[in-house]
Coordinates of C-alpha atoms in Angstrom, one line a residue:
M1376 CA 93.2 112.2 77.1
F1377 CA 94.5 113.1 80.6
S1378 CA 91.1 113.9 82.1
A1379 CA 90.0 115.4 85.4
S1380 CA 89.0 111.9 86.6
T1381 CA 92.6 110.7 85.8
R1382 CA 93.9 113.5 88.0
M1383 CA 92.2 111.9 91.0
T1384 CA 94.0 108.6 90.3
T1385 CA 97.2 107.9 92.1
L1386 CA 98.2 105.1 89.6
L1387 CA 98.9 105.8 85.9
N1388 CA 99.5 103.4 83.0
A1389 CA 101.5 104.0 79.8
R1390 CA 98.5 105.4 78.0
N1391 CA 97.8 107.9 80.8
V1392 CA 101.5 109.0 80.8
V1393 CA 101.6 109.4 77.0
N1394 CA 98.5 111.5 77.1
L1395 CA 99.9 113.6 79.9
L1396 CA 103.1 114.3 78.0
K1397 CA 101.2 115.2 74.9
E1398 CA 98.9 117.6 76.6
Q1399 CA 101.1 119.0 79.4
A1400 CA 104.7 118.2 78.5
Q1401 CA 106.0 121.5 79.8
K1402 CA 104.3 121.0 83.1
S1403 CA 105.3 117.4 83.7
V1404 CA 108.4 115.5 84.9
L1405 CA 109.0 111.8 84.9
L1406 CA 111.2 110.6 87.8
D1407 CA 113.1 107.4 88.0
A1408 CA 113.2 106.6 91.7
T1409 CA 114.9 103.3 91.6
W1410 CA 116.6 102.2 94.8
Y1411 CA 117.9 98.8 95.9
L1412 CA 118.5 97.2 99.2
P1413 CA 122.1 97.2 100.4
T1414 CA 122.3 93.4 99.9
E1415 CA 121.4 93.7 96.2
S1416 CA 124.7 95.3 95.0
K1417 CA 122.9 97.2 92.3
D1418 CA 123.0 100.9 91.4
G1419 CA 119.8 102.5 90.3
K1420 CA 121.4 105.7 89.0
Q1421 CA 123.9 103.8 86.8
E1422 CA 120.9 101.9 85.4
F1423 CA 119.1 105.2 84.8
L1424 CA 122.2 106.5 82.8
Q1425 CA 122.0 103.4 80.6
N1426 CA 118.3 103.8 79.7
R1427 CA 115.1 105.4 81.0
L1428 CA 111.7 106.6 80.0
P1429 CA 112.1 109.5 77.6
G1430 CA 112.9 112.7 79.3
A1431 CA 113.0 111.2 82.8
Q1432 CA 115.2 112.6 85.6
F1433 CA 116.7 110.6 88.5
F1434 CA 115.5 111.1 92.0
G1435 CA 118.0 109.6 94.4
V1436 CA 116.5 108.2 97.6
D1437 CA 119.9 108.4 99.2
E1438 CA 120.5 111.9 97.7
A1439 CA 117.4 113.8 98.8
K1440 CA 117.7 113.0 102.5
D1441 CA 118.8 114.5 105.8
H1442 CA 122.6 114.3 105.5
R1443 CA 123.0 115.1 109.1
S1444 CA 121.3 111.9 110.2
S1445 CA 123.2 108.7 110.7
L1446 CA 120.2 106.8 109.5
P1447 CA 120.0 105.8 105.8
H1448 CA 117.5 108.2 104.2
M1449 CA 115.5 110.2 106.6
L1450 CA 113.4 113.0 105.1
P1451 CA 115.4 116.1 104.2
P1452 CA 114.5 119.5 105.7
A1453 CA 111.9 121.3 103.6
D1454 CA 114.4 123.8 102.1
E1455 CA 116.7 121.1 101.0
F1456 CA 113.9 119.1 99.4
A1457 CA 112.8 122.3 97.5
A1458 CA 116.4 122.9 96.3
Y1459 CA 116.8 119.2 95.2
V1460 CA 113.5 119.0 93.2
G1461 CA 114.0 122.5 91.8
N1462 CA 117.2 121.3 90.3
L1463 CA 115.2 118.6 88.5
G1464 CA 113.0 121.2 86.9
I1465 CA 110.1 120.7 89.3
D1466 CA 108.0 123.5 90.7
R1467 CA 104.9 123.6 92.9
N1468 CA 102.6 123.0 90.0
T1469 CA 104.5 120.3 88.1
N1470 CA 102.8 117.0 87.3
V1471 CA 105.3 114.5 88.9
V1472 CA 105.1 110.9 87.6
I1473 CA 107.3 108.5 89.6
Y1474 CA 108.5 105.0 88.7
D1475 CA 111.1 102.5 89.6
R1476 CA 112.7 99.6 87.7
K1477 CA 111.3 96.9 90.0
G1478 CA 107.8 98.1 89.3
F1479 CA 106.5 99.1 92.7
F1480 CA 109.2 99.1 95.3
S1481 CA 111.0 102.4 95.9
S1482 CA 108.7 104.7 93.9
P1483 CA 106.1 104.8 96.7
R1484 CA 108.7 106.2 99.1
V1485 CA 109.3 109.1 96.7
Y1486 CA 105.6 109.6 96.2
W1487 CA 105.1 109.8 100.0
T1488 CA 108.0 112.3 100.2
F1489 CA 106.3 114.6 97.7
K1490 CA 103.1 114.2 99.6
V1491 CA 104.8 115.1 102.9
F1492 CA 106.0 118.4 101.4
G1493 CA 102.6 119.3 100.1
H1494 CA 102.9 118.5 96.4
K1495 CA 99.5 118.0 94.9
N1496 CA 100.0 116.7 91.4
V1497 CA 102.1 113.5 92.1
F1498 CA 101.4 110.1 90.5
L1499 CA 102.8 106.6 90.5
F1500 CA 103.5 104.6 87.3
P1501 CA 103.7 101.0 88.4
N1502 CA 105.5 98.4 86.3
A1503 CA 106.6 101.3 84.1
L1504 CA 109.3 99.9 82.0
T1505 CA 107.4 96.8 81.1
D1506 CA 104.1 98.6 80.5
W1507 CA 105.9 101.2 78.4
K1508 CA 107.7 98.7 76.1
T1509 CA 104.8 96.4 75.7
S1510 CA 102.7 99.4 74.7
G1511 CA 105.1 99.9 71.8
Y1512 CA 107.2 102.8 73.1
G1513 CA 110.9 102.9 73.3
L1514 CA 113.4 103.8 76.0
E1515 CA 115.8 106.7 75.9
T1516 CA 119.4 105.6 75.7
E1517 CA 121.4 108.7 75.0
S1518 CA 122.7 110.9 77.9
P1519 CA 119.8 112.2 80.0
S1520 CA 118.7 115.8 79.5
T1521 CA 119.7 118.5 81.9
P1522 CA 116.6 120.3 83.1
A1523 CA 116.4 124.1 83.6
K1524 CA 116.5 124.8 87.4
V1525 CA 113.4 126.3 88.8
N1526 CA 112.3 127.7 92.2
Y1527 CA 110.2 125.3 94.2
E1528 CA 108.2 127.5 96.6
G1529 CA 106.1 126.6 99.6
A1530 CA 107.6 123.3 100.7
N1531 CA 106.5 122.6 104.3
M1532 CA 106.6 119.3 106.1
N1533 CA 103.1 117.8 106.8
N1534 CA 103.7 116.1 110.1
N1535 CA 100.3 114.4 109.8
L1536 CA 102.0 112.0 107.4
V1537 CA 105.2 111.4 109.4
A1538 CA 105.7 109.4 112.6
S1539 CA 108.6 109.7 114.9
F1540 CA 110.0 107.5 117.7
E1541 CA 108.2 109.7 120.2
D1542 CA 104.9 108.8 118.4
I1543 CA 105.7 105.1 118.8
A1544 CA 106.7 105.6 122.4
Q1545 CA 103.4 107.3 123.1
V1546 CA 101.5 104.3 121.7
L1547 CA 103.6 101.9 123.8
K1548 CA 103.2 103.9 127.0
D1549 CA 99.7 102.6 127.4
P1550 CA 98.6 100.4 124.5
S1551 CA 95.2 99.8 126.0
K1552 CA 94.4 103.4 125.7
S1553 CA 95.7 103.9 122.2
N1554 CA 93.7 103.0 119.0
T1555 CA 96.8 103.5 116.8
R1556 CA 97.8 100.4 114.9
I1557 CA 101.4 99.9 114.0
I1558 CA 102.0 97.8 110.8
D1559 CA 105.4 96.4 109.9
A1560 CA 106.0 95.7 106.2
R1561 CA 109.2 93.6 106.7
P1562 CA 109.4 89.9 105.9
H1563 CA 107.8 87.7 108.6
T1564 CA 111.1 86.1 109.6
R1565 CA 112.6 89.5 110.4
F1566 CA 109.5 90.5 112.2
T1567 CA 109.5 87.5 114.4
G1568 CA 113.3 87.7 115.0
S1569 CA 114.0 84.3 113.5
A1570 CA 116.1 85.9 110.8
P1571 CA 118.8 88.6 111.3
E1572 CA 118.4 92.1 110.1
I1573 CA 120.1 93.0 106.8
R1574 CA 122.0 95.9 108.5
P1575 CA 124.6 94.6 111.1
G1576 CA 124.4 95.6 114.7
I1577 CA 120.6 96.0 114.8
A1578 CA 118.4 93.8 117.0
S1579 CA 116.0 91.5 115.2
G1580 CA 112.3 91.4 116.2
H1581 CA 109.5 94.0 116.2
I1582 CA 107.8 96.8 118.0
P1583 CA 105.5 95.5 120.8
T1584 CA 101.8 95.6 119.8
S1585 CA 102.7 95.9 116.0
I1586 CA 101.2 93.6 113.4
N1587 CA 103.0 92.2 110.4
I1588 CA 101.7 92.7 106.8
P1589 CA 104.8 92.0 104.6
F1590 CA 104.7 94.5 101.7
T1591 CA 105.1 91.5 99.3
D1592 CA 101.5 90.5 100.3
L1593 CA 100.3 93.7 98.8
V1594 CA 101.9 93.5 95.4
K1595 CA 101.7 91.2 92.4
P1596 CA 104.5 88.7 91.8
G1597 CA 107.8 90.3 91.0
I1598 CA 106.9 93.4 92.9
T1599 CA 105.5 94.9 89.7
E1600 CA 102.4 96.7 90.9
P1601 CA 99.9 96.7 93.7
K1602 CA 97.2 94.2 93.9
P1603 CA 93.6 95.3 93.0
V1604 CA 91.9 97.4 95.7
E1605 CA 89.4 94.7 96.5
E1606 CA 92.2 92.3 97.4
L1607 CA 94.0 94.9 99.4
E1608 CA 90.9 95.6 101.4
D1609 CA 90.4 91.9 102.1
I1610 CA 94.0 91.7 103.4
F1611 CA 93.6 94.7 105.6
A1612 CA 90.2 93.5 106.9
K1613 CA 91.7 90.1 107.9
H1614 CA 94.1 92.0 110.1
G1615 CA 91.2 94.0 111.7
L1616 CA 91.8 97.1 109.7
K1617 CA 88.3 98.2 108.8
D1618 CA 87.9 101.7 110.3
K1619 CA 89.4 103.9 107.6
S1620 CA 89.7 106.9 109.8
A1621 CA 91.6 105.1 112.6
P1622 CA 95.2 106.2 113.1
I1623 CA 97.8 103.9 111.5
I1624 CA 101.6 104.0 111.5
T1625 CA 103.5 102.0 108.9
S1626 CA 107.1 100.8 109.5
C1627 CA 109.7 98.6 107.7
G1628 CA 113.5 98.4 107.6
S1629 CA 114.3 102.0 106.6
G1630 CA 111.1 103.7 105.5
V1631 CA 111.0 102.5 101.9
T1632 CA 108.5 99.6 101.9
A1633 CA 106.5 101.2 104.7
S1634 CA 105.6 103.6 101.9
V1635 CA 104.3 100.7 99.9
L1636 CA 101.9 100.1 102.8
F1637 CA 101.1 103.8 102.9
V1638 CA 100.1 103.8 99.3
A1639 CA 98.1 100.6 99.5
L1640 CA 96.2 102.0 102.5
E1641 CA 95.6 105.2 100.7
L1642 CA 94.3 103.4 97.6
C1643 CA 91.8 101.7 100.0
G1644 CA 90.6 105.0 101.4
F1645 CA 92.4 105.0 104.7
T1646 CA 92.8 108.7 105.7
N1647 CA 95.0 108.8 108.8
V1648 CA 98.2 107.0 107.9
R1649 CA 101.8 108.0 108.8
V1650 CA 105.1 106.5 107.9
Y1651 CA 107.6 105.9 110.7
D1652 CA 110.5 107.6 108.9
E1653 CA 113.4 105.9 110.8
S1654 CA 111.6 102.6 110.9
W1655 CA 113.5 99.5 112.2
T1656 CA 116.9 100.9 111.4
G1657 CA 116.4 103.5 114.0
Y1658 CA 114.1 101.6 116.3
G1659 CA 116.2 98.5 116.3
Q1660 CA 119.3 100.5 117.4
R1661 CA 117.3 101.8 120.3
A1662 CA 116.0 98.2 121.1
T1663 CA 119.6 97.0 121.1
Q1664 CA 120.2 99.3 124.1
D1665 CA 116.8 98.8 125.7
S1666 CA 115.3 95.3 125.5
S1667 CA 111.9 96.5 126.8
L1668 CA 111.4 98.0 123.4
L1669 CA 111.8 94.6 121.7
A1670 CA 109.3 91.9 120.9
T1671 CA 110.0 88.6 119.2
G1672 CA 107.8 85.8 117.9
P1673 CA 104.6 86.0 115.9

């Protein structure tokens, strides 16, 4: 049964999803949010067309974005988000269950996007394809269904969940007077500047005062699902993150794995977390022009 207590849980498993679809099929939409790094040469949408969870729709990280920005996938304006998800059959009251083929990589970005625009009933299904199949359920292989378009009303951006360059600059203006922690989810070699960025022409290194918690430290091997909350809390505590009301900004390469950090912090009860939407792709371009913005080393 999809109970009231389940509704308070961000993470669902196959049994939860099956119960949800049995009880509220007309009010629920599964979203495949698979996205790959530019270096991976894979196409999440093409994989979706081959097979998917039954009835799922595809949410394109590079489709539902601000197309006026030169950066990879900045948040879209609220009206464009509303139009995009309305075309997927999602309205304000829909139960949205998000998964990706890696397990827990790009789906948190889409979860965060829905949260930014005020959607209440949004869930993550980690390790979805494996959990689904090992639970005895099959994948859909015929052409995906075309949903009836609906009107998504009341989408407004919650800026309390989004950080801009101006927010970063305010922290750097006088770090001694700021209690905001900036956490970088990129691999340690990119954080230190010892490895190049995956996008050409962008400086390598990190934001001064930021700390590095690679997102891979927060997930189980294979990027399948987040580690248990107790382990996550230990990781954060070792980095001095104990005050769960203190302001935190998460960053990464382009805002995708910063959202893994966002969800991990949310699972641990942190209440004042923002994702730096442009992340290093935007910041690194600025640092290429202004070396005072750049730090290297541990």
